mmCIF file of C-alpha atoms in Angstrom:
data_model
loop_
_atom_site.group_PDB
_atom_site.id
_atom_site.type_symbol
_atom_site.label_atom_id
_atom_site.label_comp_id
_atom_site.label_asym_id
_atom_site.label_seq_id
_atom_site.Cartn_x
_atom_site.Cartn_y
_atom_site.Cartn_z
ATOM 1 C CA UNK A 1 105.174 85.308 55.808
ATOM 2 C CA UNK A 2 104.627 81.542 56.051
ATOM 3 C CA UNK A 3 101.335 80.023 54.810
ATOM 4 C CA UNK A 4 100.365 79.022 58.365
ATOM 5 C CA UNK A 5 100.916 82.534 59.703
ATOM 6 C CA UNK A 6 99.045 84.009 56.748
ATOM 7 C CA UNK A 7 96.037 81.750 57.324
ATOM 8 C CA UNK A 8 95.995 82.596 61.026
ATOM 9 C CA UNK A 9 96.038 86.378 60.508
ATOM 10 C CA UNK A 10 93.510 86.401 57.673
ATOM 11 C CA UNK A 11 91.333 83.948 59.591
ATOM 12 C CA UNK A 12 91.307 86.240 62.613
ATOM 13 C CA UNK A 13 90.523 89.282 60.479
ATOM 14 C CA UNK A 14 87.742 87.411 58.693
ATOM 15 C CA UNK A 15 86.362 86.314 62.064
ATOM 16 C CA UNK A 16 86.127 89.909 63.257
ATOM 17 C CA UNK A 17 84.595 91.180 60.014
ATOM 18 C CA UNK A 18 81.987 88.414 59.813
ATOM 19 C CA UNK A 19 81.272 88.902 63.517
ATOM 20 C CA UNK A 20 80.664 92.576 62.859
ATOM 21 C CA UNK A 21 78.278 91.749 60.021
ATOM 22 C CA UNK A 22 76.318 89.433 62.311
ATOM 23 C CA UNK A 23 76.246 91.986 65.115
ATOM 24 C CA UNK A 24 75.081 94.768 62.796
ATOM 25 C CA UNK A 25 72.269 92.568 61.527
ATOM 26 C CA UNK A 26 71.301 91.831 65.125
ATOM 27 C CA UNK A 27 71.222 95.552 65.920
ATOM 28 C CA UNK A 28 68.994 96.165 62.902
ATOM 29 C CA UNK A 29 66.642 93.439 64.121
ATOM 30 C CA UNK A 30 66.558 95.117 67.547
ATOM 31 C CA UNK A 31 67.980 92.104 69.380
ATOM 32 C CA UNK A 32 69.251 92.441 72.930
ATOM 33 C CA UNK A 33 72.879 92.152 74.032
ATOM 34 C CA UNK A 34 72.689 88.350 74.184
ATOM 35 C CA UNK A 35 71.168 88.160 70.709
ATOM 36 C CA UNK A 36 73.897 90.425 69.353
ATOM 37 C CA UNK A 37 76.579 88.217 70.911
ATOM 38 C CA UNK A 38 74.989 85.020 69.574
ATOM 39 C CA UNK A 39 74.624 86.336 66.035
ATOM 40 C CA UNK A 40 78.144 87.765 66.080
ATOM 41 C CA UNK A 41 79.705 84.488 67.259
ATOM 42 C CA UNK A 42 77.613 82.372 64.876
ATOM 43 C CA UNK A 43 78.537 84.471 61.846
ATOM 44 C CA UNK A 44 82.187 84.696 62.865
ATOM 45 C CA UNK A 45 82.950 81.081 63.717
ATOM 46 C CA UNK A 46 80.650 78.871 61.632
ATOM 47 C CA UNK A 47 82.636 79.050 58.392
ATOM 48 C CA UNK A 48 85.926 78.172 60.074
ATOM 49 C CA UNK A 49 84.318 75.341 62.020
ATOM 50 C CA UNK A 50 82.874 73.855 58.825
ATOM 51 C CA UNK A 51 86.280 74.094 57.138
ATOM 52 C CA UNK A 52 88.233 72.524 59.984
ATOM 53 C CA UNK A 53 85.721 69.718 60.542
ATOM 54 C CA UNK A 54 85.893 68.882 56.824
ATOM 55 C CA UNK A 55 89.689 68.779 57.017
ATOM 56 C CA UNK A 56 89.754 66.790 60.252
ATOM 57 C CA UNK A 57 91.715 69.599 61.905
ATOM 58 C CA UNK A 58 91.121 69.001 65.598
ATOM 59 C CA UNK A 59 90.508 70.890 67.679
ATOM 60 C CA UNK A 60 89.147 73.459 65.178
ATOM 61 C CA UNK A 61 91.100 76.710 65.138
ATOM 62 C CA UNK A 62 88.069 78.573 66.496
ATOM 63 C CA UNK A 63 88.138 76.400 69.632
ATOM 64 C CA UNK A 64 91.875 75.818 69.986
ATOM 65 C CA UNK A 65 92.458 79.322 71.290
ATOM 66 C CA UNK A 66 90.353 82.083 72.807
ATOM 67 C CA UNK A 67 91.467 84.566 70.145
ATOM 68 C CA UNK A 68 88.664 83.804 67.685
ATOM 69 C CA UNK A 69 85.892 83.919 70.261
ATOM 70 C CA UNK A 70 87.296 87.152 71.672
ATOM 71 C CA UNK A 71 87.453 88.635 68.156
ATOM 72 C CA UNK A 72 83.812 87.705 67.568
ATOM 73 C CA UNK A 73 82.717 89.169 70.898
ATOM 74 C CA UNK A 74 84.790 92.298 70.268
ATOM 75 C CA UNK A 75 82.957 92.704 66.966
ATOM 76 C CA UNK A 76 79.658 92.444 68.821
ATOM 77 C CA UNK A 77 80.766 95.063 71.323
ATOM 78 C CA UNK A 78 81.960 97.364 68.553
ATOM 79 C CA UNK A 79 78.592 97.109 66.819
ATOM 80 C CA UNK A 80 76.726 97.920 70.017
ATOM 81 C CA UNK A 81 78.833 100.998 70.690
ATOM 82 C CA UNK A 82 79.505 102.312 67.192
ATOM 83 C CA UNK A 83 76.564 101.096 65.118
ATOM 84 C CA UNK A 84 75.335 104.645 64.316
ATOM 85 C CA UNK A 85 78.710 105.440 62.736
ATOM 86 C CA UNK A 86 78.913 102.114 60.928
ATOM 87 C CA UNK A 87 75.409 102.644 59.541
ATOM 88 C CA UNK A 88 76.635 105.765 57.738
ATOM 89 C CA UNK A 89 78.328 103.514 55.202
ATOM 90 C CA UNK A 90 76.195 102.337 52.299
ATOM 91 C CA UNK A 91 74.712 98.933 53.122
ATOM 92 C CA UNK A 92 77.232 98.190 55.903
ATOM 93 C CA UNK A 93 76.104 94.601 56.477
ATOM 94 C CA UNK A 94 76.543 93.804 52.794
ATOM 95 C CA UNK A 95 80.006 95.384 52.640
ATOM 96 C CA UNK A 96 81.183 93.631 55.815
ATOM 97 C CA UNK A 97 79.725 90.371 54.563
ATOM 98 C CA UNK A 98 81.602 90.787 51.271
ATOM 99 C CA UNK A 99 84.896 91.366 53.092
ATOM 100 C CA UNK A 100 84.345 88.332 55.311
ATOM 101 C CA UNK A 101 83.377 86.294 52.261
ATOM 102 C CA UNK A 102 86.656 87.115 50.528
ATOM 103 C CA UNK A 103 88.814 86.495 53.589
ATOM 104 C CA UNK A 104 87.279 83.124 54.398
ATOM 105 C CA UNK A 105 87.355 82.020 50.763
ATOM 106 C CA UNK A 106 91.116 82.462 50.592
ATOM 107 C CA UNK A 107 91.871 81.055 54.054
ATOM 108 C CA UNK A 108 89.683 78.036 53.369
ATOM 109 C CA UNK A 109 91.417 77.313 50.075
ATOM 110 C CA UNK A 110 94.878 77.982 51.515
ATOM 111 C CA UNK A 111 94.350 75.712 54.512
ATOM 112 C CA UNK A 112 92.944 72.984 52.271
ATOM 113 C CA UNK A 113 96.096 73.130 50.131
ATOM 114 C CA UNK A 114 98.262 73.006 53.256
ATOM 115 C CA UNK A 115 96.426 69.830 54.277
ATOM 116 C CA UNK A 116 97.237 68.240 50.929
ATOM 117 C CA UNK A 117 93.913 68.552 49.139
ATOM 118 C CA UNK A 118 93.914 68.664 45.364
ATOM 119 C CA UNK A 119 93.070 71.944 43.597
ATOM 120 C CA UNK A 120 89.356 71.375 42.925
ATOM 121 C CA UNK A 121 88.466 70.163 46.437
ATOM 122 C CA UNK A 122 90.504 73.073 47.828
ATOM 123 C CA UNK A 123 88.376 75.538 45.850
ATOM 124 C CA UNK A 124 85.165 73.845 47.029
ATOM 125 C CA UNK A 125 86.293 73.997 50.648
ATOM 126 C CA UNK A 126 87.179 77.657 50.221
ATOM 127 C CA UNK A 127 83.629 78.347 49.053
ATOM 128 C CA UNK A 128 82.103 76.364 51.918
ATOM 129 C CA UNK A 129 84.257 78.250 54.415
ATOM 130 C CA UNK A 130 83.164 81.551 52.920
ATOM 131 C CA UNK A 131 79.414 80.981 52.788
ATOM 132 C CA UNK A 132 79.006 78.998 56.037
ATOM 133 C CA UNK A 133 79.076 81.876 58.507
ATOM 134 C CA UNK A 134 76.720 84.062 56.500
ATOM 135 C CA UNK A 135 74.285 81.188 55.985
ATOM 136 C CA UNK A 136 74.079 80.412 59.713
ATOM 137 C CA UNK A 137 73.706 84.121 60.519
ATOM 138 C CA UNK A 138 70.824 84.551 58.077
ATOM 139 C CA UNK A 139 69.041 81.375 59.197
ATOM 140 C CA UNK A 140 69.101 82.544 62.823
ATOM 141 C CA UNK A 141 67.120 85.665 61.878
ATOM 142 C CA UNK A 142 64.764 83.739 59.577
ATOM 143 C CA UNK A 143 66.216 85.060 56.325
ATOM 144 C CA UNK A 144 66.898 83.031 53.196
ATOM 145 C CA UNK A 145 70.715 82.697 53.160
ATOM 146 C CA UNK A 146 72.374 84.957 50.633
ATOM 147 C CA UNK A 147 74.063 81.985 48.992
ATOM 148 C CA UNK A 148 70.603 80.748 47.886
ATOM 149 C CA UNK A 149 69.342 84.068 46.575
ATOM 150 C CA UNK A 150 69.600 85.394 43.051
ATOM 151 C CA UNK A 151 72.857 87.185 43.804
ATOM 152 C CA UNK A 152 76.499 86.640 42.884
ATOM 153 C CA UNK A 153 77.601 85.299 46.269
ATOM 154 C CA UNK A 154 79.055 81.805 46.037
ATOM 155 C CA UNK A 155 80.466 82.730 42.627
ATOM 156 C CA UNK A 156 82.450 85.562 44.221
ATOM 157 C CA UNK A 157 83.825 83.162 46.840
ATOM 158 C CA UNK A 158 84.651 80.711 44.052
ATOM 159 C CA UNK A 159 86.720 83.364 42.294
ATOM 160 C CA UNK A 160 88.673 84.213 45.454
ATOM 161 C CA UNK A 161 89.418 80.573 46.249
ATOM 162 C CA UNK A 162 90.365 79.841 42.636
ATOM 163 C CA UNK A 163 92.910 82.666 42.598
ATOM 164 C CA UNK A 164 94.666 81.161 45.623
ATOM 165 C CA UNK A 165 94.700 77.677 44.108
ATOM 166 C CA UNK A 166 95.887 78.832 40.667
ATOM 167 C CA UNK A 167 98.629 80.920 42.250
ATOM 168 C CA UNK A 168 99.754 77.886 44.244
ATOM 169 C CA UNK A 169 99.876 75.756 41.091
ATOM 170 C CA UNK A 170 101.946 78.477 39.427
ATOM 171 C CA UNK A 171 104.364 78.590 42.348
ATOM 172 C CA UNK A 172 103.536 82.189 43.256
ATOM 173 C CA UNK A 173 103.964 83.644 46.747
ATOM 174 C CA UNK A 174 100.943 82.835 48.965
ATOM 175 C CA UNK A 175 100.577 86.241 50.628
ATOM 176 C CA UNK A 176 99.998 88.370 47.477
ATOM 177 C CA UNK A 177 97.782 85.611 46.074
ATOM 178 C CA UNK A 178 95.628 85.580 49.208
ATOM 179 C CA UNK A 179 95.325 89.363 49.207
ATOM 180 C CA UNK A 180 94.380 89.371 45.529
ATOM 181 C CA UNK A 181 91.837 86.584 46.036
ATOM 182 C CA UNK A 182 90.190 88.267 49.015
ATOM 183 C CA UNK A 183 90.025 91.610 47.209
ATOM 184 C CA UNK A 184 88.626 90.060 44.027
ATOM 185 C CA UNK A 185 85.914 88.119 45.855
ATOM 186 C CA UNK A 186 84.843 91.139 47.920
ATOM 187 C CA UNK A 187 84.895 93.459 44.910
ATOM 188 C CA UNK A 188 82.809 91.123 42.743
ATOM 189 C CA UNK A 189 80.301 90.673 45.563
ATOM 190 C CA UNK A 190 79.941 94.422 46.143
ATOM 191 C CA UNK A 191 79.724 95.196 42.419
ATOM 192 C CA UNK A 192 77.103 92.491 41.937
ATOM 193 C CA UNK A 193 74.857 94.227 44.467
ATOM 194 C CA UNK A 194 75.539 97.735 43.166
ATOM 195 C CA UNK A 195 75.023 96.749 39.518
ATOM 196 C CA UNK A 196 72.274 94.198 40.175
ATOM 197 C CA UNK A 197 74.167 91.267 38.672
ATOM 198 C CA UNK A 198 72.389 87.943 38.947
ATOM 199 C CA UNK A 199 73.686 84.396 38.878
ATOM 200 C CA UNK A 200 72.486 82.396 35.850
ATOM 201 C CA UNK A 201 69.209 80.502 36.250
ATOM 202 C CA UNK A 202 67.632 77.678 34.317
ATOM 203 C CA UNK A 203 65.226 78.990 31.662
ATOM 204 C CA UNK A 204 61.584 78.706 32.636
ATOM 205 C CA UNK A 205 59.515 76.165 30.831
ATOM 206 C CA UNK A 206 56.924 77.642 28.513
ATOM 207 C CA UNK A 207 53.718 75.660 28.267
#
């Protein structure tokens, strides 16, 4: 599979998963059908839009075709219809968010490399792509974005993006590297919540 095809498929999957996380949060907040659609689209498309605007990729992939918008709206519809079943999973919004985080981290880093960015900026763009959708989703429902909380969130995205970049430097195949990066980021995020891992903080000053 070519890098462009890989980015497109993972991007579309990440769009649906993040859209589902936004829609499930909207259902929990008892929003109406319009609110569910708005939160689903915002969560699904914001990260990719941030990435493509940073790269100067015009028009952004999310607007160049109807596929991404349809995937986001399909996620909203799925949440409306099947939310009781989805809620049976432990912390479904968190799990979906973790999967979207991993997928967008690797697609952001991969696309940055394809556009000729150096390794470190590619990792940074992967992180921005990963946290953008979740941040917009949380802000719309008046929550502090997860990336700013005391949780391993951006660090998980950083790991996923770094795996893609390191694999590229080593000349490894992009598809297995992307899969490994997405899995690692999602796994670290989920484990951090389950095991109550916290990101390091500056020590408090003692008077």
